[in-house]
Structure formats: C-alpha cells, structure tokens
Amino acid sequence: MVRFDDVWLRYRHTTRAAEAEALRGISFEIEEGGFRWLTGPSGAGKTSLLKLIYLAEHPARGRIEILGTRAARTTRREAALLRRRIGVVYQDFRLLPQLDAYDNVALPMRLARRSEAQVQADVTEILRWVGLAHRMHARPDELSGGEQQRIAIARAVVARPKLLVADEPTGNLDDEQAERLMLLITALNKLGTTVIVATHNTQLVQHYPFPRLGLENGRLVHDG
Amino acid sequence: MMAKRRGDLLGVRAALSDRLLPVLVGAMSFLAALALGGALASATLAASWQGDTASALTIQVPQPTAQDAAHHGTRLAAVQQALAASKNVADVHVLSEAQINRLIAPWLGSDAASLGLSLPAIITGQWTGPGGTDQLTAELQQVSPGALLKTGALWAQRVAALTTSLQACALAVLLIVALVAAAVVAVATRSGLAQLRETIETVHGLGALDADIAARFAARATWLALAGSIGGTVLALPVLGWLAWLAAPFTGGSQFNHLFSLPPALLALVPLLPGCSALIGWATAQITVRGWLRRLP
C-alpha cells in the first residue's frame, strides 16, 4: 500500500550541506488498511516524509510505491488522479481564503467531478461530524484556528480517500475535539483507509497504540 | 446556487483583473483593425490604379500637320486612323492645344504657342488588348515616322511594388499587435498565478489536473480579451469610415455612405478580430499556466 525503499530526499535550494539531506535511506512498508503514527522531534523530517507520500516532492534516490503505483513512473495526469485518492491534512491547513467552509470541504469532490447532490450530502454529513455544520458559510478568516483545522480535516476525509495523511491534525484542538477527531480517523481506518498521522502528542500515541515510525535527523530509528 | 458555488473555485476573477487587460487588448484590436484596413485599402487602390495606369497609352506625333508616309493626309490623321483600326485601343482622345499648353506650362510658360515651337500632337487612349504594344508601335512608326507610343506599365510596376511594401508593413503591424496582445495576456496571467500561488499549490495537491487549472485561467483570459477586443474594434469602425471618406476621391467611391463603401473584405474580416483576440487570449493563458505548473511535482 505504502512502500519506501532506501528513499533519500534533498531540497535543492538548501545551501548548507548539513541541511541538504532531509531524509536518508528511509525504508518501511504500511499494509493496506494499516495505521502508523509518525513521530520525532521538530526538524526530524516528518513533514518531508509526508510530502513524499502525498507526491508533493520527488525523492533524490530510492523507490516509493503509493497505493500500488510506482511514484516515479506516473505521468502528471496519473499523479493528479493518484492524489485524489489521498486525503491530506496540512499542518498549516491550506484552506482557500475566497471559499467558505462548505466550498472548501467540497473542493476534492468537485475536482473529482462528483455530482452536486452527492457533494451536498457528503459535505453536510462531514461538517456535522466535525461539529461545524452551523459554520458552513463562514470563510476561513472568520473561523478560529481549531475550526480551521476541523475544516481541513473534513476536506481531507470527505472523498473517502484510500490513504489519509495528517500532519499534526490535533495541534490546534482541545482534548475533546482531538478525541472526536481520532474517533473519525479510526472509523475511517476500520473502513479500510490506510492512515499515517504525524504528531508530537505522546498522550494521543499512548491512548491509541498503533504501530509507530520514529524519525531522527532524517533517519528512520523506529518501525513498529 | 450550486452553479454559482462551482463557478470561481480558484478566485481567478479577482486575480485576473478586468481593467487593464481588456483595455490593452482593446487598443491592440483598434490598431489591428486600422492595419487591416490599410492593407486592404492599399490593395484596392493598387488594383484600381494598376488597371488604369498599366493600360494608359500616350502617343506623341511629331510634326502632326506634315504629310504622312503614304501621302494620303496629315500624320495626325494617319495615326488616328491606325488607332481607330486597332481592336485593342479604346477611348482615343487628341489633346487640344489648350490642354497641351497646360501640360507644358510648368516648363515653357502659359503661352507656348507664342514661342513658335513645333509641338507634337498628343493622343491618349486605353490599351484593351492582351500582350504588348510592339505591333501597334511599328504600325504607327510606319504611317508617321518618329511617332512615340508609351504605356503605363512601368508606373504600374512601381505602384505594385509600393502596394506590396504597404501590405507587408500592415501585416508586420498585425503580427506585432498579435504578439503584444499575447504578451499582455501572458503578463496578466503570470501576475494572476503569482497572486494565487498558494491556492493553486493546494488544489494541485488535492488532485486538480493541469488542464483543469489552465482551463479556468484560459476561460477568464478569453472572456477579457474578447470583451476588450469587441470594444477596440467597435471604436475602430468610425475611424475606418472616416479614412474611407478621405480615400473616396481616389477609389472612385461616393463620400456619402462611406462606412458601407468599405471594402467587402474589410467588412468581413474586422468582425473576426475579437475572435482572433479571444483565441490569442485562450492559447496564451493555456501555455502560460501549463508552463508555470511544470514547476510543481
């Protein structure tokens, strides 16, 4: 489902050699329907690894397979279609400022050309799930950080992705909202979605004892 | 409501301003319409002038009152008979003494006859036959030795060369105008892309195809170019009409109804300018956006 084989990542614009290698020789495999925490200190390479998974970066070396597809062998069109099967919760949310909450959540479904009837049903349902049905017409700048994060999460899961990648999804949520979010993510996981969640929240990791990938200085130091 | 929701997902409407781009494309269309008018007008004038000039005949008959070679009458009468007998010459006209005086007045003064000079008779006509005038020249020389026959072929060649260069200039202007319009659209599109960089990166990450993103910019650029071009072309019409009015004496047209007396080809081509501008806008936006998206993985 997700397979990394000796993957290295180097950022081109980095000048200092020490920062050049963001990831070094990463190898792991996550089975279909699996769940992995991704942990490590700041700068360990968690976001870089997630970017490789959701095809926002190309590796300098190594082989990556996502949802049964070799990432390096995809055309631009195939890569775009593959991204539609991956739900991403960005650390900085990346909500579109000109769209309200409803339209932000509906975006992946509209890009996939789903019918408006289906969009309305699914978006309304997921907004209810994240507790923001009453805020569906608010624009991002009218929402709090926690609300924006919940909209970002709703957008990531609304199209029922085969793979869910989340970068610090509970960072701006209180304990109750974080718990509610984890219920949603584990429910999706039980329905067959493969999940990778990067987090600093050790309590959350202890509360949901799924296997863990640990990163330090761009190297994988823990898998299991 | 849903159609409105689907409408402008990226915010392209705000990013691709509806102020500067249509005005600049409108100005380009205005110039293109004038260049097109110039090209077609020069072609029309040239066709008219070339026909008249090339077929014009001028015959000089020295010593017109002297006896002709066959001693049947004057040389002038003999030449007139020879011209009348030719099937290829029409509109024969012998210039009067007053007309000849007017022609030579710039050199010899207003009353050349008082100088006692032996002036040749001048006959004008139109050559309606195929090929050259060599045979007619020989016939005239036979009945009136020393008779000179000149045609307007040389001037026709010069007019043709002038017309070709004018048309080349007009086409160059059209090409430059098209390139400038494309550059204007490209700059506006790149500016829009820069404004929407984060939005585009996000939708790209959510699985938007390059074609989807390019299509949204292209649709906006097409509309703005079309609107601007319609405005510029409409503004050019009265100017073209005014130029047609100025040119009417040269083209033989009436100074009234000058707009309707524009060359039919121009009336057919000018309405195509907005379509061409829209096409340039669409193609330029597509190329610019697709090129910009290549930087994303």
Short mmCIF file of C-alpha atoms in Angstrom, two decimals:
data_model
loop_
_atom_site.label_atom_id
_atom_site.label_comp_id
_atom_site.label_asym_id
_atom_site.label_seq_id
_atom_site.Cartn_x
_atom_site.Cartn_y
_atom_site.Cartn_z
CA MET A 1 0.00 0.00 0.00
CA VAL A 2 2.75 2.46 1.02
CA ARG A 3 6.29 1.24 0.47
CA PHE A 4 9.56 3.17 0.80
CA ASP A 5 12.76 1.50 -0.29
CA ASP A 6 16.01 3.33 0.56
CA VAL A 7 14.49 6.75 -0.05
CA TRP A 8 16.57 9.90 0.16
CA LEU A 9 15.27 13.43 -0.09
CA ARG A 10 17.36 16.52 -0.75
CA TYR A 11 15.99 20.05 -1.03
CA ARG A 12 17.55 21.79 -4.00
CA HIS A 13 17.55 25.30 -2.59
CA THR A 14 19.34 24.38 0.60
CA THR A 15 22.91 25.65 0.57
CA ARG A 16 24.32 24.23 3.79
CA ALA A 17 25.39 20.62 3.42
CA ALA A 18 24.06 19.79 6.88
CA GLU A 19 20.54 20.70 5.80
CA ALA A 20 20.79 19.27 2.32
CA GLU A 21 19.63 15.76 3.16
CA ALA A 22 16.14 15.93 4.64
CA LEU A 23 15.68 12.15 4.59
CA ARG A 24 18.32 9.44 4.42
CA GLY A 25 17.80 5.87 3.41
CA ILE A 26 14.20 5.52 4.58
CA SER A 27 12.66 2.07 4.13
CA PHE A 28 9.33 0.88 5.51
CA GLU A 29 6.07 -0.64 4.40
CA ILE A 30 2.50 0.01 5.54
CA GLU A 31 -0.05 -2.63 4.62
CA GLU A 32 -3.45 -1.77 3.13
CA GLY A 33 -5.76 -0.58 5.89
CA GLY A 34 -2.83 -0.07 8.26
CA PHE A 35 -2.32 2.78 10.74
CA ARG A 36 1.04 4.37 11.60
CA TRP A 37 1.96 7.17 13.90
CA LEU A 38 4.87 9.23 12.65
CA THR A 39 6.84 10.72 15.49
CA GLY A 40 10.08 12.56 16.02
CA PRO A 41 11.43 15.91 17.18
CA SER A 42 10.98 19.07 15.14
CA GLY A 43 13.20 19.00 12.05
CA ALA A 44 13.44 15.21 12.10
CA GLY A 45 11.87 15.01 8.63
CA LYS A 46 8.24 14.10 9.42
CA THR A 47 6.70 16.67 7.07
CA SER A 48 9.25 15.84 4.37
CA LEU A 49 8.31 12.17 4.57
CA LEU A 50 4.61 13.02 4.37
CA LYS A 51 5.27 15.25 1.33
CA LEU A 52 6.83 12.30 -0.45
CA ILE A 53 3.75 10.22 0.37
CA TYR A 54 1.30 12.77 -0.98
CA LEU A 55 3.51 13.38 -4.03
CA ALA A 56 4.49 16.96 -3.22
CA GLU A 57 8.18 16.13 -3.56
CA HIS A 58 10.32 13.83 -5.66
CA PRO A 59 12.94 11.71 -3.90
CA ALA A 60 16.60 12.19 -4.78
CA ARG A 61 17.06 8.43 -4.60
CA GLY A 62 15.09 5.33 -3.79
CA ARG A 63 11.78 3.82 -4.72
CA ILE A 64 8.35 4.86 -3.50
CA GLU A 65 5.13 2.96 -4.09
CA ILE A 66 1.81 4.56 -3.17
CA LEU A 67 -1.49 2.68 -3.43
CA GLY A 68 0.16 0.13 -5.72
CA THR A 69 1.66 2.77 -8.05
CA ARG A 70 5.37 3.50 -8.52
CA ALA A 71 5.50 7.25 -7.90
CA ALA A 72 8.44 7.82 -10.25
CA ARG A 73 6.65 6.21 -13.18
CA THR A 74 3.47 8.24 -13.13
CA THR A 75 2.60 10.86 -15.72
CA ARG A 76 1.40 14.24 -14.45
CA ARG A 77 -2.20 13.20 -15.10
CA GLU A 78 -1.75 9.87 -13.29
CA ALA A 79 -0.11 11.65 -10.38
CA ALA A 80 -3.07 14.04 -10.13
CA LEU A 81 -5.54 11.16 -10.20
CA LEU A 82 -3.48 9.37 -7.55
CA ARG A 83 -3.56 12.48 -5.34
CA ARG A 84 -7.36 12.37 -5.45
CA ARG A 85 -7.18 9.04 -3.63
CA ILE A 86 -5.02 10.57 -0.90
CA GLY A 87 -6.55 12.78 1.79
CA VAL A 88 -4.12 15.28 3.28
CA VAL A 89 -4.42 17.32 6.46
CA TYR A 90 -1.75 20.02 6.14
CA GLN A 91 -0.04 21.42 9.18
CA ASP A 92 -0.95 24.94 8.02
CA PHE A 93 -4.49 23.87 6.93
CA ARG A 94 -4.23 25.47 3.44
CA LEU A 95 -7.88 26.44 3.24
CA LEU A 96 -8.75 28.58 0.23
CA PRO A 97 -9.46 32.07 1.61
CA GLN A 98 -12.02 33.03 -1.05
CA LEU A 99 -14.22 29.98 -0.36
CA ASP A 100 -16.47 29.40 2.63
CA ALA A 101 -16.20 26.31 4.82
CA TYR A 102 -18.71 24.36 2.73
CA ASP A 103 -16.90 25.03 -0.56
CA ASN A 104 -13.51 24.30 0.97
CA VAL A 105 -14.71 20.90 2.13
CA ALA A 106 -16.44 20.28 -1.21
CA LEU A 107 -13.27 21.03 -3.21
CA PRO A 108 -11.87 17.46 -3.53
CA MET A 109 -15.27 16.12 -4.59
CA ARG A 110 -15.73 18.84 -7.18
CA LEU A 111 -12.23 18.27 -8.54
CA ALA A 112 -13.25 14.62 -8.89
CA ARG A 113 -16.40 15.79 -10.70
CA ARG A 114 -18.85 14.18 -8.28
CA SER A 115 -22.49 15.20 -8.67
CA GLU A 116 -23.66 18.23 -6.70
CA ALA A 117 -26.29 16.09 -4.97
CA GLN A 118 -23.56 13.79 -3.69
CA VAL A 119 -21.36 16.76 -2.79
CA GLN A 120 -24.15 18.31 -0.76
CA ALA A 121 -24.97 15.09 1.07
CA ASP A 122 -21.36 14.19 1.90
CA VAL A 123 -20.18 17.70 2.77
CA THR A 124 -23.15 18.34 5.05
CA GLU A 125 -22.58 14.99 6.76
CA ILE A 126 -18.86 15.51 7.35
CA LEU A 127 -19.37 19.08 8.57
CA ARG A 128 -21.83 17.66 11.09
CA TRP A 129 -19.20 15.10 12.09
CA VAL A 130 -16.61 17.73 12.85
CA GLY A 131 -19.22 19.87 14.62
CA LEU A 132 -19.20 22.77 12.17
CA ALA A 133 -22.48 22.37 10.27
CA HIS A 134 -23.58 25.72 11.68
CA ARG A 135 -20.44 27.43 10.33
CA MET A 136 -20.60 26.15 6.77
CA HIS A 137 -20.94 29.62 5.24
CA ALA A 138 -18.09 31.17 7.21
CA ARG A 139 -14.88 31.99 5.39
CA PRO A 140 -11.55 30.80 6.83
CA ASP A 141 -10.67 34.23 8.21
CA GLU A 142 -13.91 34.13 10.21
CA LEU A 143 -13.00 30.79 11.81
CA SER A 144 -10.79 30.11 14.83
CA GLY A 145 -7.61 28.05 14.46
CA GLY A 146 -9.35 24.97 15.82
CA GLU A 147 -12.30 25.42 13.49
CA GLN A 148 -9.98 25.86 10.51
CA GLN A 149 -8.21 22.66 11.47
CA ARG A 150 -11.50 20.77 11.64
CA ILE A 151 -12.47 22.10 8.20
CA ALA A 152 -9.08 20.95 6.89
CA ILE A 153 -9.70 17.51 8.36
CA ALA A 154 -13.21 17.39 6.88
CA ARG A 155 -11.79 18.30 3.46
CA ALA A 156 -9.20 15.53 3.74
CA VAL A 157 -11.72 12.78 4.50
CA VAL A 158 -14.85 13.90 2.62
CA ALA A 159 -14.00 11.98 -0.56
CA ARG A 160 -13.33 8.81 1.45
CA PRO A 161 -9.66 8.54 0.46
CA LYS A 162 -7.83 5.23 0.30
CA LEU A 163 -4.90 6.83 2.10
CA LEU A 164 -5.12 9.55 4.77
CA VAL A 165 -2.02 11.59 5.60
CA ALA A 166 -2.26 14.02 8.50
CA ASP A 167 0.43 16.41 9.71
CA GLU A 168 -0.20 17.36 13.33
CA PRO A 169 -4.00 17.18 12.93
CA THR A 170 -4.71 17.79 16.61
CA GLY A 171 -2.27 20.65 17.09
CA ASN A 172 -4.96 23.33 17.50
CA LEU A 173 -7.69 21.18 19.04
CA ASP A 174 -8.73 20.84 22.65
CA ASP A 175 -8.81 17.37 24.20
CA GLU A 176 -12.48 16.81 23.40
CA GLN A 177 -12.09 17.81 19.75
CA ALA A 178 -8.90 15.77 19.46
CA GLU A 179 -10.72 12.75 20.82
CA ARG A 180 -13.59 13.31 18.39
CA LEU A 181 -11.13 13.61 15.50
CA MET A 182 -9.39 10.37 16.47
CA LEU A 183 -12.75 8.61 16.55
CA LEU A 184 -13.34 9.80 12.98
CA ILE A 185 -9.88 8.74 11.80
CA THR A 186 -10.04 5.31 13.44
CA ALA A 187 -13.53 4.81 12.00
CA LEU A 188 -12.16 5.55 8.52
CA ASN A 189 -9.26 3.20 9.23
CA LYS A 190 -11.66 0.41 10.17
CA LEU A 191 -13.45 1.00 6.86
CA GLY A 192 -10.16 0.28 5.04
CA THR A 193 -8.42 3.64 4.76
CA THR A 194 -4.69 3.48 5.34
CA VAL A 195 -3.71 6.20 7.84
CA ILE A 196 -0.44 7.96 8.62
CA VAL A 197 -0.52 10.62 11.33
CA ALA A 198 2.47 12.78 12.25
CA THR A 199 2.22 14.08 15.80
CA HIS A 200 4.07 15.41 18.81
CA ASN A 201 1.21 14.40 21.07
CA THR A 202 2.60 11.49 23.13
CA GLN A 203 -0.65 11.12 25.09
CA LEU A 204 -2.52 10.52 21.87
CA VAL A 205 0.03 7.93 20.75
CA GLN A 206 -0.27 6.14 24.09
CA HIS A 207 -4.06 6.29 24.01
CA TYR A 208 -4.22 4.79 20.52
CA PRO A 209 -1.45 2.18 20.49
CA PHE A 210 -0.92 1.79 16.74
CA PRO A 211 2.50 0.97 15.27
CA ARG A 212 4.87 3.91 15.09
CA LEU A 213 7.51 5.20 12.66
CA GLY A 214 10.13 7.21 14.54
CA LEU A 215 12.37 9.72 12.76
CA GLU A 216 15.51 11.46 13.92
CA ASN A 217 17.79 13.64 11.78
CA GLY A 218 16.20 12.32 8.61
CA ARG A 219 16.74 8.68 9.52
CA LEU A 220 14.15 6.09 10.49
CA VAL A 221 15.04 4.99 14.02
CA HIS A 222 11.87 3.11 14.94
CA ASP A 223 9.40 0.98 12.97
CA GLY A 224 6.84 -0.99 14.85
CA MET B 1 -26.87 28.23 -6.32
CA MET B 2 -24.73 25.19 -6.98
CA ALA B 3 -23.65 26.53 -10.31
CA LYS B 4 -22.52 29.68 -8.55
CA ARG B 5 -20.70 27.59 -5.95
CA ARG B 6 -18.84 25.74 -8.72
CA GLY B 7 -18.07 29.00 -10.56
CA ASP B 8 -14.77 30.52 -9.46
CA LEU B 9 -13.11 27.99 -7.17
CA LEU B 10 -9.65 29.45 -7.57
CA GLY B 11 -10.54 33.15 -7.35
CA VAL B 12 -9.31 33.74 -10.92
CA ARG B 13 -11.87 36.51 -11.44
CA ALA B 14 -10.21 38.67 -8.81
CA ALA B 15 -6.66 37.69 -9.75
CA LEU B 16 -7.04 38.37 -13.48
CA SER B 17 -8.16 41.97 -13.41
CA ASP B 18 -10.98 43.11 -15.68
CA ARG B 19 -9.46 46.57 -16.02
CA LEU B 20 -6.02 46.65 -17.61
CA LEU B 21 -6.15 43.53 -19.78
CA PRO B 22 -9.31 44.40 -21.78
CA VAL B 23 -8.14 47.98 -22.28
CA LEU B 24 -4.76 46.88 -23.65
CA VAL B 25 -6.27 44.15 -25.83
CA GLY B 26 -8.87 46.69 -27.00
CA ALA B 27 -6.07 49.08 -28.01
CA MET B 28 -4.33 46.26 -29.88
CA SER B 29 -7.57 45.39 -31.67
CA PHE B 30 -8.05 49.05 -32.62
CA LEU B 31 -4.59 49.10 -34.19
CA ALA B 32 -5.16 45.72 -35.83
CA ALA B 33 -8.39 46.98 -37.41
CA LEU B 34 -6.58 50.03 -38.79
CA ALA B 35 -3.71 47.89 -40.08
CA LEU B 36 -6.18 45.52 -41.70
CA GLY B 37 -7.98 48.48 -43.23
CA GLY B 38 -4.69 49.86 -44.50
CA ALA B 39 -3.67 46.57 -46.07
CA LEU B 40 -6.98 46.06 -47.82
CA ALA B 41 -7.32 49.71 -48.86
CA SER B 42 -3.86 49.73 -50.40
CA ALA B 43 -4.71 46.53 -52.25
CA THR B 44 -7.96 48.03 -53.53
CA LEU B 45 -6.33 51.29 -54.56
CA ALA B 46 -3.47 49.45 -56.18
CA ALA B 47 -5.81 47.22 -58.15
CA SER B 48 -7.67 50.29 -59.36
CA TRP B 49 -4.58 52.34 -60.12
CA GLN B 50 -2.67 49.47 -61.69
CA GLY B 51 -5.54 48.76 -64.06
CA ASP B 52 -5.82 52.39 -65.15
CA THR B 53 -2.11 53.12 -65.29
CA ALA B 54 -0.96 49.97 -66.97
CA SER B 55 -3.49 50.29 -69.76
CA ALA B 56 -2.96 54.01 -70.38
CA LEU B 57 -1.49 54.87 -73.78
CA THR B 58 0.23 58.13 -74.67
CA ILE B 59 1.20 58.73 -78.30
CA GLN B 60 3.31 61.65 -79.42
CA VAL B 61 3.05 62.57 -83.11
CA PRO B 62 5.85 64.95 -84.16
CA GLN B 63 5.02 67.34 -86.98
CA PRO B 64 1.36 66.36 -86.88
CA THR B 65 0.36 68.53 -89.82
CA ALA B 66 3.05 67.17 -92.13
CA GLN B 67 2.12 64.63 -94.77
CA ASP B 68 2.03 61.00 -93.73
CA ALA B 69 4.24 58.36 -95.26
CA ALA B 70 1.62 57.35 -97.87
CA HIS B 71 0.90 61.00 -98.77
CA HIS B 72 -2.81 60.49 -98.09
CA GLY B 73 -3.18 63.17 -95.42
CA THR B 74 -1.59 64.53 -92.28
CA ARG B 75 0.43 62.39 -89.92
CA LEU B 76 -2.03 63.03 -87.13
CA ALA B 77 -4.94 61.82 -89.22
CA ALA B 78 -2.96 58.75 -90.25
CA VAL B 79 -2.18 57.90 -86.66
CA GLN B 80 -5.82 58.42 -85.69
CA GLN B 81 -6.90 56.09 -88.49
CA ALA B 82 -4.39 53.47 -87.40
CA LEU B 83 -5.64 53.68 -83.81
CA ALA B 84 -9.26 53.53 -84.91
CA ALA B 85 -8.47 50.45 -86.99
CA SER B 86 -6.93 48.67 -84.00
CA LYS B 87 -9.32 46.44 -81.98
CA ASN B 88 -7.11 46.82 -78.91
CA VAL B 89 -7.28 50.58 -78.45
CA ALA B 90 -10.22 52.44 -76.91
CA ASP B 91 -11.05 55.93 -75.67
CA VAL B 92 -8.81 57.66 -78.19
CA HIS B 93 -8.58 61.34 -77.46
CA VAL B 94 -6.48 64.02 -79.14
CA LEU B 95 -5.40 66.64 -76.67
CA SER B 96 -6.40 70.14 -77.66
CA GLU B 97 -3.87 72.91 -77.97
CA ALA B 98 -5.08 74.37 -74.69
CA GLN B 99 -4.61 71.01 -72.96
CA ILE B 100 -1.08 70.69 -74.32
CA ASN B 101 -0.31 74.22 -73.21
CA ARG B 102 -1.46 73.33 -69.71
CA LEU B 103 0.81 70.28 -69.72
CA ILE B 104 3.92 72.16 -70.74
CA ALA B 105 3.14 75.38 -68.90
CA PRO B 106 5.39 74.49 -65.91
CA TRP B 107 8.38 74.40 -68.26
CA LEU B 108 7.60 76.81 -71.07
CA GLY B 109 5.11 79.26 -69.61
CA SER B 110 1.40 79.66 -70.15
CA ASP B 111 1.53 80.56 -73.87
CA ALA B 112 3.92 78.13 -75.53
CA ALA B 113 2.37 78.74 -78.94
CA SER B 114 3.81 82.28 -78.97
CA LEU B 115 7.32 80.79 -78.84
CA GLY B 116 6.87 79.35 -82.33
CA LEU B 117 7.89 75.88 -81.29
CA SER B 118 6.80 72.89 -83.30
CA LEU B 119 4.94 70.88 -80.69
CA PRO B 120 3.92 67.29 -81.26
CA ALA B 121 0.29 66.23 -81.12
CA ILE B 122 -0.59 64.18 -78.07
CA ILE B 123 -3.11 61.37 -78.24
CA THR B 124 -4.28 59.42 -75.19
CA GLY B 125 -6.11 56.13 -75.14
CA GLN B 126 -6.58 52.85 -73.32
CA TRP B 127 -4.92 49.60 -74.31
CA THR B 128 -7.54 46.86 -74.07
CA GLY B 129 -5.69 44.08 -75.78
CA PRO B 130 -3.56 41.24 -74.49
CA GLY B 131 0.24 41.29 -74.58
CA GLY B 132 2.47 44.20 -75.55
CA THR B 133 2.09 47.14 -77.89
CA ASP B 134 5.08 46.42 -80.14
CA GLN B 135 2.99 45.73 -83.24
CA LEU B 136 0.96 48.92 -82.80
CA THR B 137 4.16 50.91 -82.29
CA ALA B 138 5.53 49.55 -85.59
CA GLU B 139 2.30 50.40 -87.41
CA LEU B 140 2.36 53.96 -86.07
CA GLN B 141 6.03 54.35 -86.97
CA GLN B 142 5.17 53.23 -90.48
CA VAL B 143 2.42 55.80 -91.08
CA SER B 144 4.07 58.56 -89.03
CA PRO B 145 7.85 58.20 -88.71
CA GLY B 146 9.01 59.38 -85.31
CA ALA B 147 5.70 58.67 -83.56
CA LEU B 148 6.27 57.62 -79.94
CA LEU B 149 3.96 55.28 -78.02
CA LYS B 150 4.29 54.93 -74.25
CA THR B 151 2.30 52.74 -71.90
CA GLY B 152 1.89 52.97 -68.09
CA ALA B 153 3.46 49.55 -67.48
CA LEU B 154 6.49 51.00 -65.72
CA TRP B 155 4.30 53.04 -63.38
CA ALA B 156 2.10 50.04 -62.81
CA GLN B 157 5.18 48.08 -61.69
CA ARG B 158 6.11 50.88 -59.31
CA VAL B 159 2.59 51.02 -57.90
CA ALA B 160 2.69 47.23 -57.45
CA ALA B 161 5.97 47.46 -55.55
CA LEU B 162 4.60 50.26 -53.37
CA THR B 163 1.46 48.26 -52.66
CA THR B 164 3.43 45.16 -51.75
CA SER B 165 5.57 47.11 -49.31
CA LEU B 166 2.48 48.78 -47.78
CA GLN B 167 0.80 45.41 -47.36
CA ALA B 168 3.97 43.94 -45.84
CA CYS B 169 4.06 46.83 -43.36
CA ALA B 170 0.40 46.27 -42.49
CA LEU B 171 0.96 42.55 -41.98
CA ALA B 172 4.01 43.30 -39.83
CA VAL B 173 1.85 45.63 -37.73
CA LEU B 174 -0.77 42.89 -37.40
CA LEU B 175 1.87 40.39 -36.32
CA ILE B 176 3.39 42.81 -33.80
CA VAL B 177 -0.06 43.67 -32.45
CA ALA B 178 -0.85 39.97 -32.03
CA LEU B 179 2.47 39.38 -30.25
CA VAL B 180 1.93 42.36 -27.96
CA ALA B 181 -1.59 41.13 -27.17
CA ALA B 182 -0.19 37.69 -26.35
CA ALA B 183 2.49 39.30 -24.16
CA VAL B 184 -0.14 41.36 -22.33
CA VAL B 185 -2.19 38.22 -21.64
CA ALA B 186 0.92 36.30 -20.57
CA VAL B 187 1.98 39.02 -18.11
CA ALA B 188 -1.54 39.31 -16.68
CA THR B 189 -1.77 35.52 -16.35
CA ARG B 190 1.59 35.27 -14.61
CA SER B 191 0.56 38.04 -12.26
CA GLY B 192 -2.64 36.12 -11.50
CA LEU B 193 -0.65 32.93 -10.95
CA ALA B 194 1.65 34.72 -8.53
CA GLN B 195 -1.35 36.04 -6.57
CA LEU B 196 -2.95 32.59 -6.44
CA ARG B 197 0.24 30.63 -5.90
CA GLU B 198 -0.81 29.07 -2.59
CA THR B 199 -4.33 28.35 -3.81
CA ILE B 200 -3.03 26.64 -6.95
CA GLU B 201 -0.50 24.62 -4.99
CA THR B 202 -3.31 23.48 -2.70
CA VAL B 203 -5.72 22.41 -5.45
CA HIS B 204 -2.80 20.80 -7.27
CA GLY B 205 -2.15 18.82 -4.11
CA LEU B 206 -5.82 17.87 -3.91
CA GLY B 207 -5.62 16.30 -7.36
CA ALA B 208 -6.54 19.07 -9.78
CA LEU B 209 -5.33 18.31 -13.30
CA ASP B 210 -3.11 20.84 -15.04
CA ALA B 211 -5.80 21.04 -17.70
CA ASP B 212 -8.43 21.98 -15.09
CA ILE B 213 -6.36 24.82 -13.66
CA ALA B 214 -5.27 26.06 -17.10
CA ALA B 215 -8.87 25.95 -18.34
CA ARG B 216 -10.04 28.28 -15.56
CA PHE B 217 -7.38 30.87 -16.37
CA ALA B 218 -7.94 30.43 -20.11
CA ALA B 219 -11.69 30.94 -19.76
CA ARG B 220 -11.14 34.19 -17.89
CA ALA B 221 -8.43 35.42 -20.30
CA THR B 222 -10.63 34.52 -23.28
CA TRP B 223 -13.55 36.49 -21.93
CA LEU B 224 -11.45 39.55 -21.06
CA ALA B 225 -9.67 39.51 -24.44
CA LEU B 226 -12.99 39.10 -26.26
CA ALA B 227 -14.64 41.95 -24.37
CA GLY B 228 -11.66 44.28 -24.85
CA SER B 229 -11.34 43.39 -28.49
CA ILE B 230 -15.02 44.00 -29.21
CA GLY B 231 -14.66 47.46 -27.67
CA GLY B 232 -11.49 48.25 -29.65
CA THR B 233 -12.95 47.01 -32.91
CA VAL B 234 -16.19 48.93 -32.48
CA LEU B 235 -14.18 52.09 -31.77
CA ALA B 236 -12.13 51.49 -34.92
CA LEU B 237 -15.17 51.34 -37.21
CA PRO B 238 -15.91 55.09 -37.29
CA VAL B 239 -12.20 55.79 -37.83
CA LEU B 240 -12.16 53.34 -40.74
CA GLY B 241 -15.27 55.02 -42.12
CA TRP B 242 -13.58 58.41 -41.84
CA LEU B 243 -10.48 57.11 -43.64
CA ALA B 244 -12.71 55.60 -46.32
CA TRP B 245 -14.35 59.01 -46.69
CA LEU B 246 -10.92 60.63 -47.12
CA ALA B 247 -9.91 58.00 -49.68
CA ALA B 248 -13.19 58.12 -51.61
CA PRO B 249 -11.90 60.51 -54.33
CA PHE B 250 -9.05 58.09 -55.06
CA THR B 251 -11.14 54.97 -55.11
CA GLY B 252 -13.95 56.43 -57.13
CA GLY B 253 -16.43 55.81 -54.36
CA SER B 254 -19.03 58.19 -53.03
CA GLN B 255 -18.11 60.28 -50.00
CA PHE B 256 -21.55 59.52 -48.68
CA ASN B 257 -22.26 56.12 -47.16
CA HIS B 258 -18.51 55.80 -46.62
CA LEU B 259 -18.89 53.16 -43.91
CA PHE B 260 -20.87 50.99 -46.25
CA SER B 261 -18.43 51.61 -49.05
CA LEU B 262 -15.61 49.98 -47.07
CA PRO B 263 -14.09 47.08 -48.99
CA PRO B 264 -16.27 43.99 -48.51
CA ALA B 265 -13.19 42.01 -47.45
CA LEU B 266 -12.62 44.51 -44.63
CA LEU B 267 -16.23 44.34 -43.51
CA ALA B 268 -15.89 40.56 -43.45
CA LEU B 269 -12.52 40.47 -41.65
CA VAL B 270 -12.98 43.15 -38.99
CA PRO B 271 -15.66 41.17 -37.10
CA LEU B 272 -13.17 38.29 -36.91
CA LEU B 273 -10.73 40.38 -34.84
CA PRO B 274 -12.49 39.76 -31.49
CA GLY B 275 -12.50 36.04 -32.26
CA CYS B 276 -8.79 36.13 -33.03
CA SER B 277 -8.11 38.10 -29.83
CA ALA B 278 -10.12 35.58 -27.82
CA LEU B 279 -8.15 32.76 -29.40
CA ILE B 280 -4.85 34.50 -28.60
CA GLY B 281 -6.06 35.02 -25.00
CA TRP B 282 -7.09 31.39 -24.62
CA ALA B 283 -3.92 29.93 -26.15
CA THR B 284 -1.58 32.27 -24.29
CA ALA B 285 -3.24 31.59 -20.93
CA GLN B 286 -3.16 27.84 -21.54
CA ILE B 287 0.55 27.88 -22.45
CA THR B 288 1.47 30.23 -19.59
CA VAL B 289 -0.40 28.29 -16.90
CA ARG B 290 0.73 24.87 -18.08
CA GLY B 291 4.32 26.10 -18.21
CA TRP B 292 4.05 27.56 -14.71
CA LEU B 293 2.52 24.35 -13.34
CA ARG B 294 5.54 22.37 -14.56
CA ARG B 295 7.44 23.66 -11.55
CA LEU B 296 5.08 21.73 -9.29
CA PRO B 297 5.71 17.98 -8.90
#
